[in-house]
mmCIF file of C-alpha atoms and ligand atoms in Angstrom:
data_model
loop_
_atom_site.group_PDB
_atom_site.id
_atom_site.type_symbol
_atom_site.label_atom_id
_atom_site.label_comp_id
_atom_site.label_asym_id
_atom_site.label_seq_id
_atom_site.Cartn_x
_atom_site.Cartn_y
_atom_site.Cartn_z
ATOM 1 C CA MET N 1 12.220 25.465 -161.391
ATOM 2 C CA ARG N 2 8.596 25.504 -160.147
ATOM 3 C CA CYS N 3 6.320 27.097 -162.720
ATOM 4 C CA ASP N 4 2.813 28.477 -162.589
ATOM 5 C CA THR N 5 1.695 26.690 -165.763
ATOM 6 C CA ILE N 6 3.202 24.158 -168.159
ATOM 7 C CA TRP N 7 1.775 23.438 -171.632
ATOM 8 C CA ARG N 8 3.131 20.034 -172.684
ATOM 9 C CA ASN N 9 2.620 17.531 -175.558
ATOM 10 C CA ALA N 10 2.596 20.398 -178.066
ATOM 11 C CA ARG N 11 4.294 21.258 -181.365
ATOM 12 C CA LEU N 12 5.910 24.695 -181.120
ATOM 13 C CA ALA N 13 6.428 27.250 -183.881
ATOM 14 C CA THR N 14 8.634 29.468 -181.736
ATOM 15 C CA MET N 15 9.359 31.952 -184.607
ATOM 16 C CA ALA N 16 12.805 32.269 -182.996
ATOM 17 C CA GLY N 17 15.893 31.740 -185.169
ATOM 18 C CA ALA N 18 15.636 30.310 -188.693
ATOM 19 C CA GLY N 19 12.420 29.023 -190.222
ATOM 20 C CA LEU N 20 9.426 28.638 -187.918
ATOM 21 C CA GLY N 21 11.660 27.523 -185.041
ATOM 22 C CA VAL N 22 9.740 24.222 -184.869
ATOM 23 C CA VAL N 23 9.993 21.974 -181.776
ATOM 24 C CA GLU N 24 8.097 18.727 -182.435
ATOM 25 C CA ASP N 25 7.624 17.465 -178.866
ATOM 26 C CA GLY N 26 7.578 20.817 -177.137
ATOM 27 C CA VAL N 27 6.814 22.458 -173.824
ATOM 28 C CA VAL N 28 6.087 26.045 -172.854
ATOM 29 C CA ALA N 29 6.329 27.002 -169.180
ATOM 30 C CA ALA N 30 5.222 30.269 -167.565
ATOM 31 C CA ILE N 31 6.106 31.989 -164.316
ATOM 32 C CA ASP N 32 4.377 35.275 -163.379
ATOM 33 C CA GLY N 33 2.990 35.686 -166.895
ATOM 34 C CA ARG N 34 6.404 35.422 -168.585
ATOM 35 C CA ILE N 35 7.819 32.564 -170.624
ATOM 36 C CA ALA N 36 10.233 30.661 -168.365
ATOM 37 C CA TYR N 37 10.893 27.877 -170.899
ATOM 38 C CA ALA N 38 9.994 27.106 -174.508
ATOM 39 C CA GLY N 39 11.623 24.083 -176.103
ATOM 40 C CA SER N 40 11.994 20.325 -176.158
ATOM 41 C CA ALA N 41 10.217 18.205 -173.569
ATOM 42 C CA ASP N 42 13.576 16.530 -172.891
ATOM 43 C CA ASP N 43 14.966 19.527 -170.985
ATOM 44 C CA ALA N 44 11.687 21.018 -169.818
ATOM 45 C CA PRO N 45 10.708 21.791 -166.226
ATOM 46 C CA VAL N 46 8.104 19.397 -164.838
ATOM 47 C CA GLU N 47 6.895 21.026 -161.645
ATOM 48 C CA ALA N 48 3.964 23.432 -162.013
ATOM 49 C CA ALA N 49 0.817 24.445 -160.219
ATOM 50 C CA GLU N 50 -1.050 23.571 -163.421
ATOM 51 C CA THR N 51 -0.001 21.285 -166.288
ATOM 52 C CA ILE N 52 -2.012 21.280 -169.535
ATOM 53 C CA ASP N 53 -1.782 18.478 -172.090
ATOM 54 C CA CYS N 54 -2.115 20.161 -175.509
ATOM 55 C CA GLY N 55 -2.888 16.896 -177.282
ATOM 56 C CA GLY N 56 -0.263 17.515 -179.957
ATOM 57 C CA ARG N 57 -1.733 20.864 -180.978
ATOM 58 C CA TRP N 58 0.467 23.622 -182.460
ATOM 59 C CA ILE N 59 1.462 26.646 -180.367
ATOM 60 C CA THR N 60 2.588 29.922 -181.956
ATOM 61 C CA PRO N 61 3.302 33.255 -180.311
ATOM 62 C CA GLY N 62 0.136 35.305 -179.805
ATOM 63 C CA LEU N 63 -0.523 37.059 -183.133
ATOM 64 C CA ILE N 64 0.186 40.767 -183.595
ATOM 65 C CA ASP N 65 -1.770 43.151 -185.863
ATOM 66 C CA CYS N 66 0.816 45.956 -186.215
ATOM 67 C CA HIS N 67 -1.179 48.406 -188.394
ATOM 68 C CA THR N 68 -4.844 49.252 -187.743
ATOM 69 C CA HIS N 69 -7.214 52.229 -187.730
ATOM 70 C CA LEU N 70 -9.497 50.215 -185.427
ATOM 71 C CA VAL N 71 -10.908 53.298 -183.649
ATOM 72 C CA HIS N 72 -13.244 55.310 -185.855
ATOM 73 C CA ALA N 73 -16.942 56.158 -186.052
ATOM 74 C CA GLY N 74 -19.313 55.425 -188.883
ATOM 75 C CA ASP N 75 -18.597 53.305 -191.942
ATOM 76 C CA ARG N 76 -18.103 53.838 -195.669
ATOM 77 C CA ALA N 77 -20.484 51.132 -196.970
ATOM 78 C CA HIS N 78 -22.394 53.732 -199.034
ATOM 79 C CA GLU N 79 -19.108 54.852 -200.591
ATOM 80 C CA PHE N 80 -18.440 51.204 -201.400
ATOM 81 C CA GLU N 81 -21.788 51.090 -203.253
ATOM 82 C CA LEU N 82 -20.932 54.307 -205.162
ATOM 83 C CA ARG N 83 -17.615 52.814 -206.197
ATOM 84 C CA LEU N 84 -19.372 49.610 -207.329
ATOM 85 C CA ALA N 85 -21.653 51.851 -209.423
ATOM 86 C CA GLY N 86 -18.515 53.244 -211.091
ATOM 87 C CA ALA N 87 -17.869 56.461 -209.137
ATOM 88 C CA SER N 88 -14.228 57.542 -208.994
ATOM 89 C CA TYR N 89 -12.343 58.298 -205.769
ATOM 90 C CA GLU N 90 -12.694 62.009 -206.613
ATOM 91 C CA GLU N 91 -16.445 61.777 -207.260
ATOM 92 C CA VAL N 92 -16.836 59.939 -203.964
ATOM 93 C CA ALA N 93 -14.821 62.627 -202.167
ATOM 94 C CA ARG N 94 -16.983 65.363 -203.749
ATOM 95 C CA ALA N 95 -20.061 63.437 -202.553
ATOM 96 C CA GLY N 96 -18.686 63.836 -199.034
ATOM 97 C CA GLY N 97 -16.992 60.449 -198.908
ATOM 98 C CA GLY N 98 -13.393 59.606 -198.110
ATOM 99 C CA ILE N 99 -11.374 60.158 -194.941
ATOM 100 C CA VAL N 100 -13.210 63.436 -194.249
ATOM 101 C CA SER N 101 -16.544 61.627 -193.968
ATOM 102 C CA THR N 102 -15.082 59.349 -191.301
ATOM 103 C CA MET N 103 -13.548 62.437 -189.709
ATOM 104 C CA ARG N 104 -17.015 64.043 -189.414
ATOM 105 C CA ALA N 105 -18.496 60.905 -187.837
ATOM 106 C CA THR N 106 -15.536 60.538 -185.463
ATOM 107 C CA ARG N 107 -15.606 64.191 -184.362
ATOM 108 C CA SER N 108 -19.250 63.817 -183.323
ATOM 109 C CA ALA N 109 -18.633 60.602 -181.365
ATOM 110 C CA ASN N 110 -17.699 60.671 -177.680
ATOM 111 C CA GLU N 111 -15.000 58.436 -176.218
ATOM 112 C CA ALA N 112 -17.486 55.857 -174.959
ATOM 113 C CA TYR N 113 -18.951 55.482 -178.440
ATOM 114 C CA LEU N 114 -15.502 55.231 -180.036
ATOM 115 C CA VAL N 115 -14.625 52.431 -177.602
ATOM 116 C CA ALA N 116 -17.952 50.625 -178.019
ATOM 117 C CA SER N 117 -17.812 50.747 -181.817
ATOM 118 C CA ALA N 118 -14.216 49.478 -181.908
ATOM 119 C CA LEU N 119 -14.788 46.562 -179.507
ATOM 120 C CA PRO N 120 -16.513 44.255 -182.039
ATOM 121 C CA ARG N 121 -13.589 44.785 -184.436
ATOM 122 C CA LEU N 122 -11.097 44.113 -181.624
ATOM 123 C CA ASP N 123 -13.060 41.011 -180.551
ATOM 124 C CA ALA N 124 -12.835 39.656 -184.109
ATOM 125 C CA LEU N 125 -9.034 39.944 -183.947
ATOM 126 C CA ILE N 126 -8.866 38.478 -180.425
ATOM 127 C CA ALA N 127 -10.951 35.501 -181.593
ATOM 128 C CA GLU N 128 -8.134 34.689 -184.037
ATOM 129 C CA GLY N 129 -5.460 34.606 -181.344
ATOM 130 C CA VAL N 130 -4.302 38.237 -181.569
ATOM 131 C CA THR N 131 -2.684 39.414 -178.323
ATOM 132 C CA THR N 132 -1.200 42.754 -179.499
ATOM 133 C CA VAL N 133 -2.899 45.393 -181.684
ATOM 134 C CA GLU N 134 -1.580 48.731 -182.921
ATOM 135 C CA VAL N 135 -4.256 51.445 -183.125
ATOM 136 C CA LYS N 136 -3.791 54.782 -184.918
ATOM 137 C CA SER N 137 -5.551 58.098 -184.549
ATOM 138 C CA GLY N 138 -6.058 60.136 -187.730
ATOM 139 C CA TYR N 139 -9.818 60.708 -188.019
ATOM 140 C CA GLY N 140 -10.032 63.570 -185.559
ATOM 141 C CA LEU N 141 -7.539 66.068 -187.080
ATOM 142 C CA THR N 142 -7.787 68.476 -184.146
ATOM 143 C CA THR N 143 -5.928 68.212 -180.840
ATOM 144 C CA ASP N 144 -9.079 67.380 -178.869
ATOM 145 C CA ASP N 145 -10.422 64.880 -181.392
ATOM 146 C CA GLU N 146 -7.060 63.129 -181.883
ATOM 147 C CA THR N 147 -6.627 63.011 -178.106
ATOM 148 C CA ARG N 148 -10.073 61.453 -177.713
ATOM 149 C CA MET N 149 -9.271 58.820 -180.346
ATOM 150 C CA LEU N 150 -6.041 57.849 -178.577
ATOM 151 C CA ARG N 151 -7.761 57.773 -175.171
ATOM 152 C CA ALA N 152 -10.321 55.404 -176.712
ATOM 153 C CA ALA N 153 -7.477 53.270 -178.090
ATOM 154 C CA ARG N 154 -5.865 53.074 -174.645
ATOM 155 C CA ALA N 155 -9.281 52.193 -173.160
ATOM 156 C CA LEU N 156 -9.506 49.156 -175.438
ATOM 157 C CA GLY N 157 -6.535 47.724 -173.527
ATOM 158 C CA ARG N 158 -8.542 48.058 -170.307
ATOM 159 C CA GLU N 159 -11.749 46.628 -171.759
ATOM 160 C CA ARG N 160 -10.024 43.513 -173.107
ATOM 161 C CA ASP N 161 -6.951 41.470 -172.125
ATOM 162 C CA VAL N 162 -4.877 42.702 -175.069
ATOM 163 C CA ARG N 163 -1.724 44.793 -175.526
ATOM 164 C CA ILE N 164 -2.507 48.051 -177.336
ATOM 165 C CA ALA N 165 0.207 50.109 -179.047
ATOM 166 C CA THR N 166 -1.009 53.607 -180.002
ATOM 167 C CA THR N 167 0.169 55.744 -182.907
ATOM 168 C CA PHE N 168 -0.541 59.450 -183.502
ATOM 169 C CA LEU N 169 -1.518 59.957 -187.153
ATOM 170 C CA GLY N 170 -2.528 63.625 -187.147
ATOM 171 C CA ALA N 171 -0.916 63.950 -190.600
ATOM 172 C CA HIS N 172 -3.482 61.598 -192.128
ATOM 173 C CA ALA N 173 -5.606 64.050 -194.144
ATOM 174 C CA LEU N 174 -6.178 67.793 -194.491
ATOM 175 C CA PRO N 175 -9.218 68.821 -192.411
ATOM 176 C CA PRO N 176 -11.749 71.178 -194.075
ATOM 177 C CA GLU N 177 -10.818 74.068 -191.766
ATOM 178 C CA TYR N 178 -7.326 74.014 -193.292
ATOM 179 C CA ALA N 179 -8.469 73.625 -196.921
ATOM 180 C CA GLY N 180 -5.757 74.962 -199.234
ATOM 181 C CA ASP N 181 -3.304 75.394 -196.356
ATOM 182 C CA SER N 182 -1.553 72.044 -195.878
ATOM 183 C CA ASP N 183 1.620 73.736 -194.600
ATOM 184 C CA GLY N 184 -0.442 75.563 -192.002
ATOM 185 C CA TYR N 185 -2.030 72.302 -190.912
ATOM 186 C CA VAL N 186 1.360 70.564 -190.662
ATOM 187 C CA ASP N 187 2.541 73.494 -188.484
ATOM 188 C CA HIS N 188 -0.502 72.892 -186.271
ATOM 189 C CA VAL N 189 0.262 69.140 -186.119
ATOM 190 C CA CYS N 190 3.913 69.757 -185.173
ATOM 191 C CA THR N 191 3.599 72.692 -182.783
ATOM 192 C CA ASP N 192 0.237 72.032 -181.106
ATOM 193 C CA MET N 193 -1.172 68.529 -181.589
ATOM 194 C CA LEU N 194 1.920 66.336 -181.322
ATOM 195 C CA PRO N 195 3.353 68.084 -178.198
ATOM 196 C CA ALA N 196 -0.016 67.893 -176.423
ATOM 197 C CA ILE N 197 -0.397 64.190 -177.224
ATOM 198 C CA ALA N 198 3.232 63.446 -176.295
ATOM 199 C CA ARG N 199 2.813 65.284 -172.969
ATOM 200 C CA ALA N 200 -0.313 63.268 -172.242
ATOM 201 C CA GLY N 201 1.627 60.046 -172.931
ATOM 202 C CA LEU N 202 -1.082 58.943 -175.376
ATOM 203 C CA ALA N 203 1.118 57.881 -178.299
ATOM 204 C CA ASP N 204 3.789 55.196 -178.507
ATOM 205 C CA ALA N 205 4.756 56.264 -182.054
ATOM 206 C CA VAL N 206 3.989 58.860 -184.737
ATOM 207 C CA ASP N 207 2.854 58.119 -188.313
ATOM 208 C CA ALA N 208 1.945 60.146 -191.410
ATOM 209 C CA PHE N 209 0.348 59.571 -194.828
ATOM 210 C CA CYS N 210 3.070 60.504 -197.335
ATOM 211 C CA GLU N 211 1.181 60.525 -200.639
ATOM 212 C CA GLY N 212 -0.105 62.802 -203.372
ATOM 213 C CA ILE N 213 -3.512 62.856 -201.665
ATOM 214 C CA GLY N 214 -1.783 63.051 -198.285
ATOM 215 C CA PHE N 215 1.317 65.015 -197.297
ATOM 216 C CA THR N 216 4.584 65.724 -199.098
ATOM 217 C CA VAL N 217 7.903 64.219 -198.100
ATOM 218 C CA GLU N 218 8.968 67.705 -196.851
ATOM 219 C CA GLN N 219 5.846 67.978 -194.675
ATOM 220 C CA THR N 220 6.375 64.405 -193.480
ATOM 221 C CA GLU N 221 9.940 65.258 -192.473
ATOM 222 C CA ARG N 222 8.633 68.136 -190.327
ATOM 223 C CA VAL N 223 6.382 65.661 -188.518
ATOM 224 C CA PHE N 224 9.348 63.326 -187.999
ATOM 225 C CA VAL N 225 11.482 66.150 -186.569
ATOM 226 C CA ALA N 226 8.695 67.031 -184.138
ATOM 227 C CA ALA N 227 8.317 63.363 -183.148
ATOM 228 C CA ALA N 228 12.062 63.041 -182.495
ATOM 229 C CA LYS N 229 11.947 66.241 -180.411
ATOM 230 C CA HIS N 230 9.375 64.533 -178.174
ATOM 231 C CA GLY N 231 11.233 61.223 -178.062
ATOM 232 C CA LEU N 232 8.671 59.328 -180.119
ATOM 233 C CA PRO N 233 9.627 56.738 -182.751
ATOM 234 C CA VAL N 234 8.117 57.075 -186.221
ATOM 235 C CA LYS N 235 6.501 54.916 -188.878
ATOM 236 C CA LEU N 236 5.029 55.892 -192.240
ATOM 237 C CA HIS N 237 2.289 55.146 -194.766
ATOM 238 C CA ALA N 238 4.665 55.214 -197.736
ATOM 239 C CA GLU N 239 4.611 54.481 -201.507
ATOM 240 C CA GLN N 240 1.018 53.250 -201.415
ATOM 241 C CA LEU N 241 -0.146 54.940 -204.639
ATOM 242 C CA SER N 242 3.041 56.586 -205.955
ATOM 243 C CA ASN N 243 6.748 56.879 -205.217
ATOM 244 C CA LEU N 244 7.524 60.006 -203.166
ATOM 245 C CA ASN N 245 10.603 58.372 -201.588
ATOM 246 C CA GLY N 246 8.749 58.375 -198.279
ATOM 247 C CA ALA N 247 10.198 55.026 -197.207
ATOM 248 C CA ALA N 248 13.748 56.339 -197.734
ATOM 249 C CA LEU N 249 12.916 59.350 -195.562
ATOM 250 C CA ALA N 250 11.435 57.057 -192.916
ATOM 251 C CA ALA N 251 14.582 54.931 -192.972
ATOM 252 C CA ARG N 252 16.728 58.073 -192.558
ATOM 253 C CA TYR N 253 14.777 58.775 -189.370
ATOM 254 C CA GLY N 254 15.240 55.205 -188.134
ATOM 255 C CA ALA N 255 11.528 54.470 -188.541
ATOM 256 C CA LEU N 256 10.161 51.353 -186.908
ATOM 257 C CA SER N 257 8.349 50.570 -190.157
ATOM 258 C CA ALA N 258 7.288 51.839 -193.548
ATOM 259 C CA ASP N 259 3.897 50.557 -194.587
ATOM 260 C CA HIS N 260 2.038 49.696 -197.840
ATOM 261 C CA LEU N 261 5.124 50.029 -200.165
ATOM 262 C CA GLU N 262 3.526 48.939 -203.475
ATOM 263 C CA HIS N 263 5.548 51.682 -205.256
ATOM 264 C CA LEU N 264 8.792 51.213 -203.285
ATOM 265 C CA ASP N 265 11.936 51.364 -205.481
ATOM 266 C CA ASP N 266 15.395 49.815 -205.063
ATOM 267 C CA ALA N 267 16.803 52.920 -203.348
ATOM 268 C CA GLY N 268 13.982 52.744 -200.815
ATOM 269 C CA VAL N 269 14.609 49.030 -200.236
ATOM 270 C CA ALA N 270 18.334 49.677 -199.670
ATOM 271 C CA ALA N 271 17.622 52.549 -197.273
ATOM 272 C CA MET N 272 15.218 50.382 -195.265
ATOM 273 C CA ALA N 273 17.732 47.524 -195.151
ATOM 274 C CA ARG N 274 20.449 49.862 -193.843
ATOM 275 C CA ALA N 275 18.152 51.256 -191.159
ATOM 276 C CA GLY N 276 16.516 47.962 -190.116
ATOM 277 C CA THR N 277 13.130 49.504 -190.865
ATOM 278 C CA VAL N 278 10.392 46.868 -191.129
ATOM 279 C CA ALA N 279 8.368 46.635 -194.376
ATOM 280 C CA THR N 280 4.747 46.284 -193.273
ATOM 281 C CA LEU N 281 2.655 44.954 -196.163
ATOM 282 C CA LEU N 282 -1.099 45.614 -196.163
ATOM 283 C CA PRO N 283 -2.738 43.219 -198.637
ATOM 284 C CA GLY N 284 -6.256 44.121 -197.467
ATOM 285 C CA ALA N 285 -5.915 47.645 -198.872
ATOM 286 C CA TYR N 286 -4.346 46.299 -202.093
ATOM 287 C CA TYR N 287 -7.236 43.831 -202.483
ATOM 288 C CA PHE N 288 -10.096 46.198 -201.521
ATOM 289 C CA THR N 289 -8.916 49.076 -203.712
ATOM 290 C CA ARG N 290 -8.213 46.585 -206.537
ATOM 291 C CA GLU N 291 -4.625 47.769 -206.829
ATOM 292 C CA THR N 292 -2.435 46.136 -209.470
ATOM 293 C CA LYS N 293 1.060 47.295 -208.504
ATOM 294 C CA LEU N 294 2.659 44.664 -206.262
ATOM 295 C CA PRO N 295 5.158 45.585 -203.532
ATOM 296 C CA PRO N 296 8.756 44.547 -204.439
ATOM 297 C CA VAL N 297 8.795 41.417 -202.293
ATOM 298 C CA ASP N 298 11.774 39.838 -204.091
ATOM 299 C CA ALA N 299 13.867 42.979 -203.582
ATOM 300 C CA LEU N 300 12.863 43.187 -199.906
ATOM 301 C CA ARG N 301 13.823 39.526 -199.437
ATOM 302 C CA ALA N 302 17.156 39.921 -201.246
ATOM 303 C CA ALA N 303 18.031 42.958 -199.106
ATOM 304 C CA GLY N 304 17.035 41.176 -195.885
ATOM 305 C CA VAL N 305 14.365 43.754 -194.986
ATOM 306 C CA PRO N 306 12.094 42.257 -192.300
ATOM 307 C CA ILE N 307 8.527 41.924 -193.613
ATOM 308 C CA ALA N 308 5.421 42.303 -191.452
ATOM 309 C CA VAL N 309 1.785 41.717 -192.476
ATOM 310 C CA ALA N 310 -1.204 43.579 -190.988
ATOM 311 C CA THR N 311 -4.908 44.182 -191.628
ATOM 312 C CA ASP N 312 -4.757 48.016 -192.009
ATOM 313 C CA CYS N 313 -8.312 47.756 -190.631
ATOM 314 C CA ASN N 314 -9.916 51.059 -191.710
ATOM 315 C CA PRO N 315 -13.369 51.956 -193.083
ATOM 316 C CA GLY N 316 -12.179 53.313 -196.421
ATOM 317 C CA THR N 317 -9.572 51.091 -198.008
ATOM 318 C CA SER N 318 -9.346 47.966 -195.830
ATOM 319 C CA PRO N 319 -12.444 47.091 -193.774
ATOM 320 C CA LEU N 320 -10.681 43.868 -192.754
ATOM 321 C CA THR N 321 -10.762 42.439 -189.222
ATOM 322 C CA SER N 322 -9.145 39.062 -189.898
ATOM 323 C CA ILE N 323 -5.388 38.662 -189.425
ATOM 324 C CA LEU N 324 -5.673 35.109 -190.798
ATOM 325 C CA LEU N 325 -7.263 36.417 -194.012
ATOM 326 C CA ALA N 326 -4.583 39.124 -194.175
ATOM 327 C CA MET N 327 -1.983 36.325 -194.191
ATOM 328 C CA ASN N 328 -3.857 34.431 -196.917
ATOM 329 C CA MET N 329 -4.000 37.629 -199.016
ATOM 330 C CA ALA N 330 -0.277 38.272 -198.416
ATOM 331 C CA ALA N 331 0.489 34.770 -199.703
ATOM 332 C CA THR N 332 -2.093 34.700 -202.507
ATOM 333 C CA CYS N 333 -1.630 38.285 -203.801
ATOM 334 C CA PHE N 334 1.952 39.116 -202.797
ATOM 335 C CA ARG N 335 3.374 35.535 -202.937
ATOM 336 C CA LEU N 336 4.817 35.631 -199.418
ATOM 337 C CA THR N 337 5.709 32.179 -198.113
ATOM 338 C CA VAL N 338 3.918 30.597 -195.144
ATOM 339 C CA GLU N 339 6.961 31.296 -192.989
ATOM 340 C CA GLU N 340 7.097 34.945 -194.092
ATOM 341 C CA CYS N 341 3.383 35.375 -193.350
ATOM 342 C CA LEU N 342 3.652 33.807 -189.890
ATOM 343 C CA ARG N 343 6.814 35.793 -189.108
ATOM 344 C CA GLY N 344 4.975 38.844 -190.448
ATOM 345 C CA VAL N 345 2.260 38.611 -187.775
ATOM 346 C CA THR N 346 4.616 37.597 -184.946
ATOM 347 C CA ALA N 347 8.356 38.410 -184.661
ATOM 348 C CA ASN N 348 8.479 41.070 -187.414
ATOM 349 C CA ALA N 349 5.188 42.650 -186.337
ATOM 350 C CA ALA N 350 6.674 42.998 -182.839
ATOM 351 C CA ARG N 351 9.731 44.712 -184.382
ATOM 352 C CA ALA N 352 7.430 47.097 -186.298
ATOM 353 C CA LEU N 353 6.049 48.217 -182.911
ATOM 354 C CA GLY N 354 9.363 48.354 -181.050
ATOM 355 C CA LEU N 355 8.145 45.402 -178.945
ATOM 356 C CA ALA N 356 10.656 42.733 -180.040
ATOM 357 C CA ARG N 357 11.940 42.298 -176.468
ATOM 358 C CA GLU N 358 8.402 41.835 -175.131
ATOM 359 C CA THR N 359 6.590 39.566 -177.569
ATOM 360 C CA GLY N 360 6.557 38.019 -181.052
ATOM 361 C CA THR N 361 8.468 34.776 -180.363
ATOM 362 C CA LEU N 362 8.323 31.906 -177.859
ATOM 363 C CA GLU N 363 11.506 32.706 -175.946
ATOM 364 C CA PRO N 364 12.265 32.904 -172.195
ATOM 365 C CA GLY N 365 11.753 36.361 -170.700
ATOM 366 C CA LYS N 366 9.011 37.449 -173.074
ATOM 367 C CA ALA N 367 5.343 37.794 -172.188
ATOM 368 C CA CYS N 368 3.645 34.396 -172.207
ATOM 369 C CA ASP N 369 1.275 35.313 -175.050
ATOM 370 C CA LEU N 370 0.328 32.144 -176.949
ATOM 371 C CA ALA N 371 -2.098 30.968 -179.614
ATOM 372 C CA ILE N 372 -2.920 27.248 -179.560
ATOM 373 C CA TRP N 373 -4.252 25.880 -182.857
ATOM 374 C CA GLU N 374 -6.324 22.895 -184.103
ATOM 375 C CA VAL N 375 -4.222 22.369 -187.228
ATOM 376 C CA GLU N 376 -2.105 19.530 -188.557
ATOM 377 C CA ARG N 377 0.522 21.957 -189.860
ATOM 378 C CA PRO N 378 1.154 25.724 -189.543
ATOM 379 C CA ALA N 379 0.517 26.228 -193.284
ATOM 380 C CA GLU N 380 -3.220 25.802 -192.585
ATOM 381 C CA LEU N 381 -3.169 29.187 -190.796
ATOM 382 C CA VAL N 382 -2.315 30.858 -194.130
ATOM 383 C CA TYR N 383 -3.974 28.450 -196.584
ATOM 384 C CA ARG N 384 -7.568 28.568 -195.357
ATOM 385 C CA ILE N 385 -9.915 31.416 -196.359
ATOM 386 C CA GLY N 386 -12.406 32.505 -193.700
ATOM 387 C CA PHE N 387 -11.771 29.602 -191.284
ATOM 388 C CA ASN N 388 -10.558 30.104 -187.726
ATOM 389 C CA PRO N 389 -8.824 27.027 -186.194
ATOM 390 C CA LEU N 390 -7.950 28.725 -182.889
ATOM 391 C CA HIS N 391 -8.245 26.341 -179.939
ATOM 392 C CA GLN N 392 -7.167 28.715 -177.164
ATOM 393 C CA ARG N 393 -5.578 32.150 -176.689
ATOM 394 C CA ILE N 394 -3.244 32.711 -173.736
ATOM 395 C CA ARG N 395 -2.334 36.252 -172.611
ATOM 396 C CA ASN N 396 0.365 36.821 -169.954
ATOM 397 C CA GLY N 397 0.254 33.114 -169.069
ATOM 398 C CA ARG N 398 -3.535 33.018 -168.487
HETATM 399 N N1 DI6 C 1 -3.942 54.988 -196.515
HETATM 400 C C1 DI6 C 1 -5.074 54.297 -196.596
HETATM 401 O O1 DI6 C 1 -5.328 53.428 -197.396
HETATM 402 C C2 DI6 C 1 -5.981 54.754 -195.507
HETATM 403 N N2 DI6 C 1 -5.242 55.761 -194.892
HETATM 404 C C3 DI6 C 1 -4.046 55.864 -195.490
HETATM 405 O O2 DI6 C 1 -3.168 56.623 -195.137
HETATM 406 C C4 DI6 C 1 -7.297 55.277 -196.009
HETATM 407 C C5 DI6 C 1 -8.137 55.633 -194.830
HETATM 408 C C6 DI6 C 1 -9.581 55.908 -195.236
HETATM 409 O O3 DI6 C 1 -9.886 55.903 -196.456
HETATM 410 O O4 DI6 C 1 -10.395 56.091 -194.297
HETATM 411 FE FE1 FE C 2 -3.256 52.555 -192.738
#
């Protein structure tokens, strides 16, 4: 087999099968941007146009950030100062803070600005070996503004060599023009916004914020029915601040993932296990909002629910653009193991995006997306705080 590129003299964490799928003296080979071989040097191909000696460095799959609000205008640093001065969430909202303040900034930003302001955040993730990023809408809250957000998200995938998965999150917050009429807004999301965005092919999935300060489980179900009608998979911000049984609803609709989950109960865990819905944990939001309720990690483990970890990069509750720090927080705050953290930003993150056949492990047939690390052991990727040991990022074999 003649390959385009061979990476040899490496230690592989393939994330395939049990554990980290470690191969001590490993080789990865690529043909036409796809993995042709990943395994022991003993059985590896040797002929290639280019052969790279990795000097014993570790190779993981390219990392995946499966939950971000990367596209948005403005920031909420002033709100952060108000909160530090003791203001409550409600007082901040009354002072014009909260999601609606980001909505106002985003509505007045054109697509070029939305792209330009997201690029530094995307570059921070890329610098840590991220090769796939999920980007949600949810700060426009009108058809035109949500469309512009998703066009900007798609544009990020043209501006940088990165895979972008887009998610329509029209049911993120109630816009001022629908004040007091959340059912009317959900009608607008389901009958106008979602069909327009589906027709334009701008969303790969649909999400909602099922929460007391968001939308009810009944309203969320209407969004899910509309998504199914347009052939779009769903995911859900669920049980972040209370238990509305959103995760169980998401599981009933075969959701790719349910996210946050601090208030998830045993029935929700069981429903997710039955459906194969991924539990995406977002330690950045837990940390930044100084939450105290931990997600039921032991119950998720016992039920075999796949766990993903993501930054939830957003200006209000998780202004975090480091997937490595997200892993450290998941281990330090939620007590995930190193293996669970690494699987959470690779194989399980791919599952949360419906991309498990394309990326997330070092296996033949998948995109040759790699991260090559200057570490003695994979645990250093989770253990260190604010240190980036990336040696090289490979995307589609280049
Ligand atoms: N949950 C969150 O923590 C963010 N959205 C959501 O559904 C908050 C987004 C923001 O405050 O801008
Ligand atoms: Fe989020």
